[in-house]
Coordinates of N, CA and C in Angstrom, one line a residue:
M1 N 21.6 -39.3 6.3 CA 21.9 -38.5 6.0 C 21.7 -38.4 4.6
N2 N 20.2 -37.8 3.6 CA 20.1 -38.4 2.1 C 20.3 -37.1 1.6
V3 N 21.1 -37.2 0.6 CA 20.9 -36.3 -0.7 C 20.7 -36.2 -1.8
T4 N 20.0 -36.3 -2.6 CA 19.4 -36.0 -3.5 C 19.9 -35.1 -4.5
L5 N 20.5 -35.2 -5.4 CA 21.3 -34.9 -6.6 C 20.6 -35.2 -7.6
P6 N 20.6 -34.0 -8.3 CA 20.0 -33.3 -9.7 C 19.6 -34.3 -10.2
P7 N 18.8 -34.6 -11.4 CA 18.9 -35.6 -13.0 C 20.9 -35.2 -13.5
T8 N 21.0 -36.5 -13.6 CA 22.2 -36.1 -15.2 C 21.4 -36.4 -16.3
E9 N 21.4 -36.6 -16.9 CA 21.0 -37.1 -18.3 C 22.1 -38.1 -19.2
L10 N 22.1 -39.5 -18.8 CA 23.1 -40.0 -19.4 C 22.8 -40.7 -21.1
L11 N 23.8 -40.7 -21.9 CA 23.5 -41.5 -22.8 C 24.7 -42.6 -23.5
S12 N 24.2 -43.4 -23.7 CA 25.0 -44.6 -23.9 C 25.2 -44.6 -25.7
P13 N 26.2 -45.5 -26.2 CA 27.2 -45.2 -27.0 C 26.9 -45.4 -28.5
R14 N 25.1 -46.1 -27.9 CA 24.4 -46.2 -29.0 C 23.5 -45.3 -29.1
Q15 N 23.4 -44.2 -28.3 CA 22.3 -42.9 -28.4 C 22.6 -41.8 -28.9
L16 N 24.0 -42.1 -28.6 CA 24.6 -41.1 -29.1 C 25.3 -41.5 -30.6
A17 N 25.7 -42.4 -30.9 CA 25.5 -42.4 -32.3 C 24.7 -42.6 -32.5
A18 N 23.1 -42.3 -33.1 CA 21.9 -42.2 -33.3 C 21.9 -40.1 -33.2
R19 N 22.3 -40.3 -32.0 CA 22.2 -38.0 -31.9 C 22.3 -38.0 -32.9
W20 N 24.4 -38.3 -32.9 CA 24.9 -37.8 -34.3 C 25.2 -38.1 -35.7
D21 N 24.2 -39.6 -36.1 CA 24.5 -41.0 -36.9 C 26.3 -40.7 -37.3
L22 N 26.1 -41.9 -36.4 CA 27.7 -41.9 -36.3 C 28.1 -43.3 -36.4
S23 N 28.8 -44.4 -36.8 CA 28.9 -45.4 -35.3 C 28.9 -45.2 -34.7
E24 N 29.1 -46.6 -34.0 CA 29.3 -47.0 -32.5 C 30.7 -46.9 -32.5
K25 N 31.1 -47.7 -33.7 CA 33.1 -48.1 -33.3 C 33.8 -46.4 -34.1
T26 N 32.8 -45.8 -34.4 CA 33.6 -43.8 -34.7 C 34.2 -43.4 -33.0
L27 N 32.8 -43.4 -32.0 CA 32.8 -43.3 -31.1 C 34.0 -44.3 -30.1
E28 N 34.3 -45.3 -30.0 CA 34.8 -46.1 -29.3 C 36.6 -46.0 -30.0
R29 N 36.5 -45.4 -31.0 CA 38.4 -44.6 -31.7 C 38.4 -43.4 -31.0
W30 N 37.2 -42.7 -30.9 CA 37.6 -41.2 -30.2 C 37.6 -41.6 -29.2
R31 N 37.1 -42.3 -28.8 CA 37.6 -42.5 -27.2 C 39.1 -42.6 -26.9
M32 N 39.5 -43.5 -28.0 CA 41.0 -44.2 -27.5 C 41.7 -43.5 -27.5
L33 N 41.9 -42.4 -28.6 CA 42.4 -41.1 -29.0 C 42.3 -39.8 -28.6
G34 N 41.5 -39.6 -27.3 CA 40.2 -38.8 -26.5 C 40.3 -37.6 -27.8
T35 N 39.7 -38.0 -28.5 CA 39.2 -36.5 -29.2 C 37.6 -36.3 -29.6
G36 N 36.9 -37.4 -29.0 CA 35.9 -36.9 -28.6 C 35.3 -36.3 -27.2
P37 N 34.4 -36.4 -26.9 CA 33.9 -35.8 -25.7 C 34.1 -36.7 -24.1
A38 N 34.1 -36.2 -23.5 CA 34.6 -36.6 -22.2 C 33.2 -37.7 -22.3
F39 N 33.7 -38.7 -21.2 CA 32.8 -40.1 -21.1 C 33.2 -40.6 -19.6
L40 N 32.1 -41.4 -18.4 CA 32.0 -41.8 -17.8 C 32.3 -42.6 -18.2
K41 N 32.9 -43.7 -17.4 CA 33.2 -45.8 -17.2 C 33.3 -45.6 -16.3
L42 N 32.4 -46.9 -16.1 CA 31.6 -47.2 -14.8 C 32.1 -48.9 -15.0
G43 N 32.5 -49.9 -15.0 CA 33.1 -50.6 -15.2 C 33.4 -50.8 -16.8
S44 N 32.9 -51.6 -16.7 CA 32.6 -52.1 -18.4 C 31.4 -50.9 -19.3
R45 N 31.1 -50.3 -18.7 CA 29.8 -49.6 -19.2 C 30.3 -48.1 -19.6
V46 N 30.0 -47.3 -20.7 CA 30.3 -46.3 -20.8 C 29.2 -45.0 -21.0
L47 N 29.4 -44.0 -20.8 CA 28.0 -43.5 -20.4 C 28.5 -41.6 -21.3
Y48 N 27.8 -40.7 -21.6 CA 28.2 -39.8 -22.0 C 27.1 -39.0 -21.0
S49 N 27.6 -38.1 -20.2 CA 26.8 -36.4 -19.8 C 26.2 -36.1 -20.7
L50 N 25.0 -35.8 -21.1 CA 24.3 -35.2 -21.7 C 24.9 -33.3 -21.5
A51 N 25.6 -32.6 -20.3 CA 26.6 -32.1 -20.3 C 27.5 -31.7 -21.4
E52 N 28.2 -32.4 -21.3 CA 29.9 -33.0 -21.8 C 29.3 -33.1 -23.0
I53 N 28.4 -34.3 -23.7 CA 28.2 -33.7 -25.0 C 27.8 -32.3 -26.1
E54 N 26.8 -31.8 -24.6 CA 26.3 -30.3 -25.6 C 27.8 -29.3 -25.6
A55 N 28.9 -29.8 -25.0 CA 29.9 -28.5 -24.7 C 31.0 -28.9 -25.9
H56 N 30.7 -30.5 -26.1 CA 31.4 -31.3 -26.8 C 31.0 -30.1 -28.6
E57 N 29.7 -30.3 -28.9 CA 29.4 -29.7 -29.5 C 29.6 -27.9 -29.8
R58 N 29.7 -27.3 -28.9 CA 29.3 -26.1 -29.1 C 30.8 -25.5 -29.5
Q59 N 32.4 -26.7 -28.9 CA 33.5 -26.8 -29.3 C 33.8 -27.2 -30.3
R60 N 33.0 -28.1 -31.3 CA 33.3 -28.3 -33.3 C 32.8 -27.3 -33.9
T61 N 31.3 -26.2 -33.4 CA 30.8 -25.8 -34.4 C 32.0 -24.5 -34.6
R62 N 31.4 -25.1 -36.1 CA 32.3 -23.2 -36.8 C 31.5 -23.0 -37.6
R63 N 32.0 -21.9 -38.4 CA 31.3 -20.7 -38.9 C 31.4 -20.9 -40.3
C64 N 33.2 -21.4 -40.5 CA 34.0 -22.2 -41.7 C 35.0 -22.6 -42.4
T65 N 35.1 -23.4 -42.7 CA 35.6 -24.8 -43.0 C 37.0 -24.2 -43.1
A66 N 38.3 -23.0 -43.2 CA 39.0 -22.5 -43.3 C 40.6 -22.5 -42.1
G67 N 40.0 -23.0 -41.2 CA 40.9 -23.1 -39.8 C 39.7 -22.4 -38.3
D68 N 40.3 -22.5 -37.3 CA 39.9 -22.9 -36.2 C 39.5 -20.7 -36.2
R69 N 40.2 -19.7 -36.8 CA 40.0 -18.8 -36.3 C 40.1 -17.8 -37.5
P70 N 39.1 -18.1 -38.6 CA 38.4 -17.0 -39.8 C 39.9 -16.0 -39.6
S71 N 39.7 -15.2 -38.9 CA 40.0 -13.8 -39.0 C 41.7 -14.3 -38.9
E72 N 42.2 -15.1 -38.9 CA 43.9 -15.6 -39.1 C 44.0 -15.4 -40.3
V73 N 43.0 -16.5 -41.0 CA 43.1 -17.1 -42.7 C 42.7 -15.0 -43.3
W74 N 42.3 -14.4 -43.3 CA 41.9 -13.5 -43.6 C 41.9 -12.3 -43.8
A75 N 42.9 -12.3 -42.9 CA 43.7 -11.2 -41.4 C 44.9 -10.5 -43.1

């Protein structure tokens, strides 16, 4: 039985670093600290799915710098 999975766009650390204008070292540090987007580890390769990248971007999107929930700061 052949199963065809939908294509998933995967980005290398170099590609993600270019997308976010960061260094690959920053992404490496985030992986060690567990603060960056979820990633796929295959042997020595690290890959990021576009869905995880976009989810991380949504999670990090803010409307102000006052905190996670501005209503708490201004209430």
